PDB file of C-alpha atoms and ligand atoms in Angstrom:
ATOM      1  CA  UNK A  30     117.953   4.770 114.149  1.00  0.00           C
ATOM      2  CA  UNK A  31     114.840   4.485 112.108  1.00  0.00           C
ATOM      3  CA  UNK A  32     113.596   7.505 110.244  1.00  0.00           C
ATOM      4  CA  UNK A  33     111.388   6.496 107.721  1.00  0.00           C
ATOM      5  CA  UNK A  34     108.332   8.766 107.634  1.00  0.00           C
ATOM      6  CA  UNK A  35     105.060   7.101 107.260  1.00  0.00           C
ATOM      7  CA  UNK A  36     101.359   8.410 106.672  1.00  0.00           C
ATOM      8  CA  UNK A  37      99.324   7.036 108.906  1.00  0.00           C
ATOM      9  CA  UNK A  38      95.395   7.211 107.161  1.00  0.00           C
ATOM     10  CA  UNK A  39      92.878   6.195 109.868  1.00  0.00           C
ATOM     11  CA  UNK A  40      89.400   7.718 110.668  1.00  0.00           C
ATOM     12  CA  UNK A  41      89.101   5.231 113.590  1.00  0.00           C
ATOM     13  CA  UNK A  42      90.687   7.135 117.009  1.00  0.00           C
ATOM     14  CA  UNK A  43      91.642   4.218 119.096  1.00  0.00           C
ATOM     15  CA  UNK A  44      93.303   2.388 116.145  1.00  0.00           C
ATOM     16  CA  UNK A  45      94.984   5.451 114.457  1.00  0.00           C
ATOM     17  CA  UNK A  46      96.357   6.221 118.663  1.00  0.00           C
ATOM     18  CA  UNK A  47      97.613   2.552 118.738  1.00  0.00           C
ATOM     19  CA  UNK A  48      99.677   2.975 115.143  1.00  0.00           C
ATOM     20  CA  UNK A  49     100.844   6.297 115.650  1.00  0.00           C
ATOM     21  CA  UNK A  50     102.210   5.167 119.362  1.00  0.00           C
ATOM     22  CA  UNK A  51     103.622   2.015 118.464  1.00  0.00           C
ATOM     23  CA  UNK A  52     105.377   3.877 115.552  1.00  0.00           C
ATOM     24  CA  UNK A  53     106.787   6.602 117.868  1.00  0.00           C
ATOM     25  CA  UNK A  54     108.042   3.959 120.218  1.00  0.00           C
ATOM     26  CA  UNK A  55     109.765   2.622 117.144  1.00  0.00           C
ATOM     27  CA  UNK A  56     111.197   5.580 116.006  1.00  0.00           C
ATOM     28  CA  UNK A  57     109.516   6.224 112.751  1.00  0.00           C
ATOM     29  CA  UNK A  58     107.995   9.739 111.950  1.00  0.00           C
ATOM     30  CA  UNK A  59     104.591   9.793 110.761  1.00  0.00           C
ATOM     31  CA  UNK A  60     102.040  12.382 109.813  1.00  0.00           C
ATOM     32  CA  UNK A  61      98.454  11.558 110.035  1.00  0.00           C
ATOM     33  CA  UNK A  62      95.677  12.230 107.965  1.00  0.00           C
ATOM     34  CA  UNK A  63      92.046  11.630 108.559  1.00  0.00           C
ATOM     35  CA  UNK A  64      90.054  10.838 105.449  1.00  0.00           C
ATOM     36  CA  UNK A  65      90.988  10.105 101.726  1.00  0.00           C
ATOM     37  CA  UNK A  66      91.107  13.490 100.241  1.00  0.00           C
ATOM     38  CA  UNK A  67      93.571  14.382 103.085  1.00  0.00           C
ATOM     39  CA  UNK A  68      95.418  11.420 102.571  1.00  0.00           C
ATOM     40  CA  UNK A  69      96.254  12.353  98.982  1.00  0.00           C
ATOM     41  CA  UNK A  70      97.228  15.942  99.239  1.00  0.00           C
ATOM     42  CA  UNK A  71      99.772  14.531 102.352  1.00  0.00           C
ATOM     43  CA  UNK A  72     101.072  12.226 100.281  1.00  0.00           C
ATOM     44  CA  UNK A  73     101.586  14.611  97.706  1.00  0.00           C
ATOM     45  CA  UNK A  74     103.114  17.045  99.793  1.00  0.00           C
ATOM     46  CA  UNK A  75     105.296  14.857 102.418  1.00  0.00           C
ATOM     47  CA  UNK A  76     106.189  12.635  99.630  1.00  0.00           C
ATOM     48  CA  UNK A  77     106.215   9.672 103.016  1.00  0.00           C
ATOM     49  CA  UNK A  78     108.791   6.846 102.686  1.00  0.00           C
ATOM     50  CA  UNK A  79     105.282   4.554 103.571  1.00  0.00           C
ATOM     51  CA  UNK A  80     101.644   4.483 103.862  1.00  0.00           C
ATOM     52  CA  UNK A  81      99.370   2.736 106.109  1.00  0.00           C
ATOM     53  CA  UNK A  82      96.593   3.211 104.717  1.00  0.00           C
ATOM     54  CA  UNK A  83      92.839   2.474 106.381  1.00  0.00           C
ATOM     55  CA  UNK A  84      90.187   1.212 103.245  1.00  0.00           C
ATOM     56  CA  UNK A  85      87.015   2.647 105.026  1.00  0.00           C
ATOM     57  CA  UNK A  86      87.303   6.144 104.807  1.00  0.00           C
ATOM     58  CA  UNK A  87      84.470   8.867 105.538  1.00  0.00           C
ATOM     59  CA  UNK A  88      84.879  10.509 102.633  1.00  0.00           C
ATOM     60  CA  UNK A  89      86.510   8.575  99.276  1.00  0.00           C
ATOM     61  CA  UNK A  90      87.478   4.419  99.028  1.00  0.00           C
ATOM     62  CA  UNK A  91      90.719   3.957 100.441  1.00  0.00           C
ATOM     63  CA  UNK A  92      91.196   2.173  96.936  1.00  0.00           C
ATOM     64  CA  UNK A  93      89.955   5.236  95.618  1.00  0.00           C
ATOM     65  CA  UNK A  94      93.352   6.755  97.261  1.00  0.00           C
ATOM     66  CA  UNK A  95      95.731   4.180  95.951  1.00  0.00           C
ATOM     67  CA  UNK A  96      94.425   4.739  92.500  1.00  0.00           C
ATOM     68  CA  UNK A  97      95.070   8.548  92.997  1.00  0.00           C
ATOM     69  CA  UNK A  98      98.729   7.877  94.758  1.00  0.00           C
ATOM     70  CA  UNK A  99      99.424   5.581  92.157  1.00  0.00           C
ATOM     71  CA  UNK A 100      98.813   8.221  89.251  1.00  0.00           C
ATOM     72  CA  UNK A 101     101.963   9.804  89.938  1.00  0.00           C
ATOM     73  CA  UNK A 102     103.921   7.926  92.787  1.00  0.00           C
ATOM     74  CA  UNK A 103     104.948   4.533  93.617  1.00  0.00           C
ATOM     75  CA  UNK A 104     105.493   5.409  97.148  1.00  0.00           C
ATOM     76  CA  UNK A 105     104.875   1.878  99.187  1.00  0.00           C
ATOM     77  CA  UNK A 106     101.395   1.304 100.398  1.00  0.00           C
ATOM     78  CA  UNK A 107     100.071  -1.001 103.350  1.00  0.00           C
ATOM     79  CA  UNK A 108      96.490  -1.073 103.340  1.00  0.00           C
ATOM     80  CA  UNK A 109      94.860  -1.904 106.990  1.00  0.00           C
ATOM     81  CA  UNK A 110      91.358  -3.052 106.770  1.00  0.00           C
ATOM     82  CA  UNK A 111      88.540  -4.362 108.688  1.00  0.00           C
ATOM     83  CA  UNK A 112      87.478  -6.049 105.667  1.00  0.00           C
ATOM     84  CA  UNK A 113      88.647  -9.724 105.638  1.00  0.00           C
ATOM     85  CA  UNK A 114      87.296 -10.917 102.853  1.00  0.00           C
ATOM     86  CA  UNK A 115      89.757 -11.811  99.983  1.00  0.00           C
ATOM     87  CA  UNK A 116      87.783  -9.455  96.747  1.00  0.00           C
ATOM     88  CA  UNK A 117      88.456  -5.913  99.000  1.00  0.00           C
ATOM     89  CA  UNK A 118      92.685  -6.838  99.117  1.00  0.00           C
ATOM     90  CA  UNK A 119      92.714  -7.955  96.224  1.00  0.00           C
ATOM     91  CA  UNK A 120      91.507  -4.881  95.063  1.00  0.00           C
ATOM     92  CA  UNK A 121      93.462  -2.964  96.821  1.00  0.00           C
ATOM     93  CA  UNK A 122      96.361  -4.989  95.742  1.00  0.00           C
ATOM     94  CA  UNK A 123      95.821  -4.629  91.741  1.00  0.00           C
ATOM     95  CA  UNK A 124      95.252  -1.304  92.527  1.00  0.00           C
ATOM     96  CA  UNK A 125      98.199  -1.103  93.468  1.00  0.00           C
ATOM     97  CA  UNK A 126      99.178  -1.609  97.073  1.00  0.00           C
ATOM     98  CA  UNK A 127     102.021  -3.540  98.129  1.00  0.00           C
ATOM     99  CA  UNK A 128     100.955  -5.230 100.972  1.00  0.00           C
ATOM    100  CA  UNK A 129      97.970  -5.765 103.261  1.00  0.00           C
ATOM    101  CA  UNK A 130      97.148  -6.120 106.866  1.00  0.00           C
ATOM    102  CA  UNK A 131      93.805  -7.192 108.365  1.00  0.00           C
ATOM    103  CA  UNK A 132      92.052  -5.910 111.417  1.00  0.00           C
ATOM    104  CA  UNK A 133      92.670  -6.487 114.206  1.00  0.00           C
ATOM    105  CA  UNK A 134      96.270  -6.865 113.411  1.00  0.00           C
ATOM    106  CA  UNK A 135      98.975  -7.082 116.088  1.00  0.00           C
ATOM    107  CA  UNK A 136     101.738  -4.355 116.510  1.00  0.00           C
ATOM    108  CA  UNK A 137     103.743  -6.499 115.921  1.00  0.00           C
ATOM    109  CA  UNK A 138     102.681  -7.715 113.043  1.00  0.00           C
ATOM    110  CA  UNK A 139     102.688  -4.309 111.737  1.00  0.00           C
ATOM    111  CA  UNK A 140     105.953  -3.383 112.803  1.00  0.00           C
ATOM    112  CA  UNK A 141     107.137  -6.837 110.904  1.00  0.00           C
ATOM    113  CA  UNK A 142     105.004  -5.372 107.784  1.00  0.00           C
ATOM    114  CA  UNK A 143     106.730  -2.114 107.740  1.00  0.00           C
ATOM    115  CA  UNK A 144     110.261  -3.483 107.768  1.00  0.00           C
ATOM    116  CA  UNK A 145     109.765  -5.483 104.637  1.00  0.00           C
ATOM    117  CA  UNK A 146     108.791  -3.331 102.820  1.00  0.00           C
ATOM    118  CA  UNK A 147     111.779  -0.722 103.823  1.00  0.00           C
ATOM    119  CA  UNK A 148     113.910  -3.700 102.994  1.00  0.00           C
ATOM    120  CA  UNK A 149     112.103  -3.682  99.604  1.00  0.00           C
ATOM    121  CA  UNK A 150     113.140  -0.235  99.211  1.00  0.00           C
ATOM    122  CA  UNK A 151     116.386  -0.679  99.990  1.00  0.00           C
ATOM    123  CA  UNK A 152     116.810  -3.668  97.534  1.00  0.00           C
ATOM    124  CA  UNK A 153     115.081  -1.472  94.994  1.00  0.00           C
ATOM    125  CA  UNK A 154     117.445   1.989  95.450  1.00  0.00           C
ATOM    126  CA  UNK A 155     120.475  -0.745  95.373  1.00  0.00           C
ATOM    127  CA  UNK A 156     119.602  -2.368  92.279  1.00  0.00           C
ATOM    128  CA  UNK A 157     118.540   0.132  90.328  1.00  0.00           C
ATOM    129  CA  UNK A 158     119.557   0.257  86.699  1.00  0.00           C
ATOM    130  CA  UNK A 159     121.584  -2.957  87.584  1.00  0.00           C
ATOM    131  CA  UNK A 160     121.164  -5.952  85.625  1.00  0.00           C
ATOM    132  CA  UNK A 161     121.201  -8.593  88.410  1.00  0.00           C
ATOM    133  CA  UNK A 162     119.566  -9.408  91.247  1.00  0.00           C
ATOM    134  CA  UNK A 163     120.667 -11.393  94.397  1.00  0.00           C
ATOM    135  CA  UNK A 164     118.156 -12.262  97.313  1.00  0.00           C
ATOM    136  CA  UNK A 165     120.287 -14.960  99.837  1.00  0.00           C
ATOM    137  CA  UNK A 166     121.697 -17.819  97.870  1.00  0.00           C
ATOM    138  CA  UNK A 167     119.428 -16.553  94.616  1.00  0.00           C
ATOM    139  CA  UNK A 168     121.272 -14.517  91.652  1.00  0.00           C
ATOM    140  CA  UNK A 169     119.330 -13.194  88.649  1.00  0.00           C
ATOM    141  CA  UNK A 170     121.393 -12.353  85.455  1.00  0.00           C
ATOM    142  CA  UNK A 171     118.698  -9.831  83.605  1.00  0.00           C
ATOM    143  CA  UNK A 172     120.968  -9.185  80.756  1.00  0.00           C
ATOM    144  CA  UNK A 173     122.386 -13.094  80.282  1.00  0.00           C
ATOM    145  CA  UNK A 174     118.458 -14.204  80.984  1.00  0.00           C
ATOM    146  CA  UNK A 175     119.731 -16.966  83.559  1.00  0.00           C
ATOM    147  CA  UNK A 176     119.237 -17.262  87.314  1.00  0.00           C
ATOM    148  CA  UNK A 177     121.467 -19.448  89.647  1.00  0.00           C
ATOM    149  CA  UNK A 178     121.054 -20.663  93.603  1.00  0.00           C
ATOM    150  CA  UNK A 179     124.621 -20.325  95.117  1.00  0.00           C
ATOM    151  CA  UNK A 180     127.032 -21.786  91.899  1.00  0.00           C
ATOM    152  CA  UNK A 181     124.388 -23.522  90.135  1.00  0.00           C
ATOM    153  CA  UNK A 182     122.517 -22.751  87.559  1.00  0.00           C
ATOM    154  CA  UNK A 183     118.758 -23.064  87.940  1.00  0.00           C
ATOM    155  CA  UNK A 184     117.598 -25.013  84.250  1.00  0.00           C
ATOM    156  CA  UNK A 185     113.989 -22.835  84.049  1.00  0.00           C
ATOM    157  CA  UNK A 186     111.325 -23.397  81.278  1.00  0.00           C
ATOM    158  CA  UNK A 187     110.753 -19.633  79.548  1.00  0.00           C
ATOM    159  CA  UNK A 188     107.690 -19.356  81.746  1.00  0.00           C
ATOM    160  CA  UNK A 189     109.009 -20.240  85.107  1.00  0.00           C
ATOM    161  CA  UNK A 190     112.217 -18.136  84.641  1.00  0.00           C
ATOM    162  CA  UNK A 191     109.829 -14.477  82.942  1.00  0.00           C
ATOM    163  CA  UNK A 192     107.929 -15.661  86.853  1.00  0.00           C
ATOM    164  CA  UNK A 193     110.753 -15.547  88.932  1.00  0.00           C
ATOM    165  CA  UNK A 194     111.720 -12.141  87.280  1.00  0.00           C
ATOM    166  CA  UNK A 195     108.423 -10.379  88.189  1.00  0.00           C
ATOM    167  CA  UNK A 196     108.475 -11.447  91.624  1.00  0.00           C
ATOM    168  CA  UNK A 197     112.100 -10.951  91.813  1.00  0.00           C
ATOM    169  CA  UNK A 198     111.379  -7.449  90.322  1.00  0.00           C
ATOM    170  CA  UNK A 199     108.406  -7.182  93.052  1.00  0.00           C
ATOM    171  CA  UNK A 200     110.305  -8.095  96.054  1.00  0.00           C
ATOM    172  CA  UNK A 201     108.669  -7.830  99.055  1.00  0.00           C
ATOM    173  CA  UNK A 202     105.083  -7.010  97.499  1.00  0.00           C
ATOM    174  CA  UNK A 203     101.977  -9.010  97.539  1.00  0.00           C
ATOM    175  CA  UNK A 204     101.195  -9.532  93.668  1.00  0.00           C
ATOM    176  CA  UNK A 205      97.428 -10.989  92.921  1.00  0.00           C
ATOM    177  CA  UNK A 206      97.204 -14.041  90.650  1.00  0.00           C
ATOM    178  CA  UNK A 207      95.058 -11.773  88.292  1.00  0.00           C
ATOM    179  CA  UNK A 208      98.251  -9.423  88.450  1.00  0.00           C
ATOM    180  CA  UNK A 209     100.857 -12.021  87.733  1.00  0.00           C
ATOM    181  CA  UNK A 210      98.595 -14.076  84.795  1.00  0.00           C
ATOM    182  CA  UNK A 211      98.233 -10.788  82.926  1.00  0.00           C
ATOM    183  CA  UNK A 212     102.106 -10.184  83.279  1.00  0.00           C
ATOM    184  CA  UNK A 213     102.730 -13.560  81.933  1.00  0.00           C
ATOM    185  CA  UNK A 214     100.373 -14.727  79.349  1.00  0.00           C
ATOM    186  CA  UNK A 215      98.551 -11.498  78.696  1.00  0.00           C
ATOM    187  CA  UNK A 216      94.894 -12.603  80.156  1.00  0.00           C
ATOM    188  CA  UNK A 217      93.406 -14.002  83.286  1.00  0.00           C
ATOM    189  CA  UNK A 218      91.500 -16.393  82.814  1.00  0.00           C
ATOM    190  CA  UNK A 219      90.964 -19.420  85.286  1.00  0.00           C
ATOM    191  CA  UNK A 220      93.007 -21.970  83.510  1.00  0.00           C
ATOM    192  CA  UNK A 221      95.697 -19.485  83.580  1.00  0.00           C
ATOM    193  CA  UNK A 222      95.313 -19.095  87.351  1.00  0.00           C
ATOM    194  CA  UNK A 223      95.128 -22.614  87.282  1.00  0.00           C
ATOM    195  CA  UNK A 224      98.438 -22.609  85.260  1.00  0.00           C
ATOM    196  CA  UNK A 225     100.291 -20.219  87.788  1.00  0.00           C
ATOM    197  CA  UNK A 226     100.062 -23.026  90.486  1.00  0.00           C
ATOM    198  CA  UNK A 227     101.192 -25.626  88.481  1.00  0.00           C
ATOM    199  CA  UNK A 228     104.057 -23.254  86.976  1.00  0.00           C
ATOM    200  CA  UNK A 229     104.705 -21.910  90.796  1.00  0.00           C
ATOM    201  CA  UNK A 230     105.031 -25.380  92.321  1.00  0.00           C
ATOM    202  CA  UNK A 231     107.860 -26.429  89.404  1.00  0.00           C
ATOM    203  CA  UNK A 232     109.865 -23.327  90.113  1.00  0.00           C
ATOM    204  CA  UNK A 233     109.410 -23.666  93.641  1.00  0.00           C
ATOM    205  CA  UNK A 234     110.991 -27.400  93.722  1.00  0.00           C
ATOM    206  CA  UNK A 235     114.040 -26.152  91.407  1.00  0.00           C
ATOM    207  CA  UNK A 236     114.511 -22.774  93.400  1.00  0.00           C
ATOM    208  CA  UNK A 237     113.684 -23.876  97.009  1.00  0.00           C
ATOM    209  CA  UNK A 238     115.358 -26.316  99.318  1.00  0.00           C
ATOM    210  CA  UNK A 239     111.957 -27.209 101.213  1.00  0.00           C
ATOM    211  CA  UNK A 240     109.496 -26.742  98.951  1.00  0.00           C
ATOM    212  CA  UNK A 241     106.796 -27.011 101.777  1.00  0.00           C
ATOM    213  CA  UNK A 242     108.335 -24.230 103.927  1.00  0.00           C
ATOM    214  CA  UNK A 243     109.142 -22.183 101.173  1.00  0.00           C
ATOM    215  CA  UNK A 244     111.995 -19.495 101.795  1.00  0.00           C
ATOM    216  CA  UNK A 245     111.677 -17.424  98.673  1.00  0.00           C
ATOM    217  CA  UNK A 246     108.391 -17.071  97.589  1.00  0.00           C
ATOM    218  CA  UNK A 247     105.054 -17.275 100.269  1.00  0.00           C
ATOM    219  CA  UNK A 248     101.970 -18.065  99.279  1.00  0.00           C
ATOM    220  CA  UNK A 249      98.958 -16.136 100.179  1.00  0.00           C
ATOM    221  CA  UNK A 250      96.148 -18.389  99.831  1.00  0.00           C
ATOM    222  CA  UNK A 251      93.104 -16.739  97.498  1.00  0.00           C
ATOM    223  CA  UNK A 252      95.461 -13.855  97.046  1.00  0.00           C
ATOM    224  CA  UNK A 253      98.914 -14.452  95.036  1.00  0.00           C
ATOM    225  CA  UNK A 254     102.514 -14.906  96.166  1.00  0.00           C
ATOM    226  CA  UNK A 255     105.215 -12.305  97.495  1.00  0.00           C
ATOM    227  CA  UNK A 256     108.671 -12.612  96.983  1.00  0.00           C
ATOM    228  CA  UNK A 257     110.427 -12.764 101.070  1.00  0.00           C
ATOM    229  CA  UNK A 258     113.819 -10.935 100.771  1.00  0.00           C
ATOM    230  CA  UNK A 259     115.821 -13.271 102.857  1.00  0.00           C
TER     231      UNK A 259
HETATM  232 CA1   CA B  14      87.869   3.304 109.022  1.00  0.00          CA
END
């Protein structure tokens, strides 16, 4: 039985009716909340497991409302927008979203959204203060500063090992290049963009067993990568 509560932040009737449906069907609760200002006092006082969150508002920038979550919560946020273009999530993401769907979007799709980023929670409120971190066949030592794929031990250069970390400590969430170069060298530059593929592709071919259909770590073209928990 699922009970995660979401916030459901939609102006548009039809759309917000189709979520909040498909969600009750599913057996999540939800509260709904029509514009931005709304959205932030609900958030503040339901303190929701989720948020779907709509960017075009009628009153503040839905990015506006993930800066204003983010000030003092780092309660999971989906953003759902009409916008396709790449510059508006990627916004959203640095601002700090975790994830992103773009209209029109299928339930299903949603639905598929929704449970990984519950499954991010739960890998989050299970690892917590722990100094490892296993996803599948993967095993991060923190504290020894090694990672291994079943028995063996994965031979990382510094840079590729400090990547897997973030995403590892990211799981399940989007993360922008611009997000992920500032993490690693400090500065975002485009060679160091240019750098993250190059850096992403090694790691890949040590960590995954088709490095074309990659199992760990998806690319989201003009966006960044995600960590998959598997
Ligand atoms: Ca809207």
């Amino acid at each position: 039985m699922n009970k995660a509560l979401i916030l459901v932040v939609e102006d548009d009737v039809p759309v917000r009716n189709l979520i909040t449906t498909t969600l009750r069907t599913h057996n999540y609760k939800y509260i709904i909340a029509r514009n931005g200002e709304t959205a932030v006092m609900e958030a503040a006082s339901h303190n929701p497991d989720i948020v779907l969150l709509d960017l075009g508002l009628p009153d503040i920038d839905g990015v506006e409302v993930i800066r204003r979550i983010r000030s003092w919560s780092y309660m999971p946020i989906i953003v759902i927008s009409a916008r396709s273009e790449d510059a508006d999530k990627i916004e959203a993401l640095d601002s700090g979203a975790d994830d992103y769907l773009t209209k029109p979007f299928s339930v299903e799709e949603m639905l598929a959204r929704l449970r990984v980023t519950q499954r991010r929670l739960a890998v989050l409120s299970d690892s917590r203060g722990d100094s490892s971190f296993v996803n599948g066949r993967l095993r991060i030592d923190y504290a020894a500063g090694c990672a291994f794929l079943g028995d063996e031990e994965l031979h990382l250069t510094p840079i590729e090992y400090k990547l897997l970390c973030l995403m590892s400590q990211n799981v399940g969430k989007v993360l922008t290049h611009t997000y992920i170069t500032q993490k690693i060298w400090g500065s975002s530059r485009e060679n160091d963009i240019a750098s993250l593929c190059v850096f992403m592709a090694t790691l890949r071919r040590k960590l995954e067993s088709e490095p074309d259909s990659p199992q760990y770590i998806q690319t989201h073209i003009g966006v960044g990568y995600r960590m998959m928990k598997v």
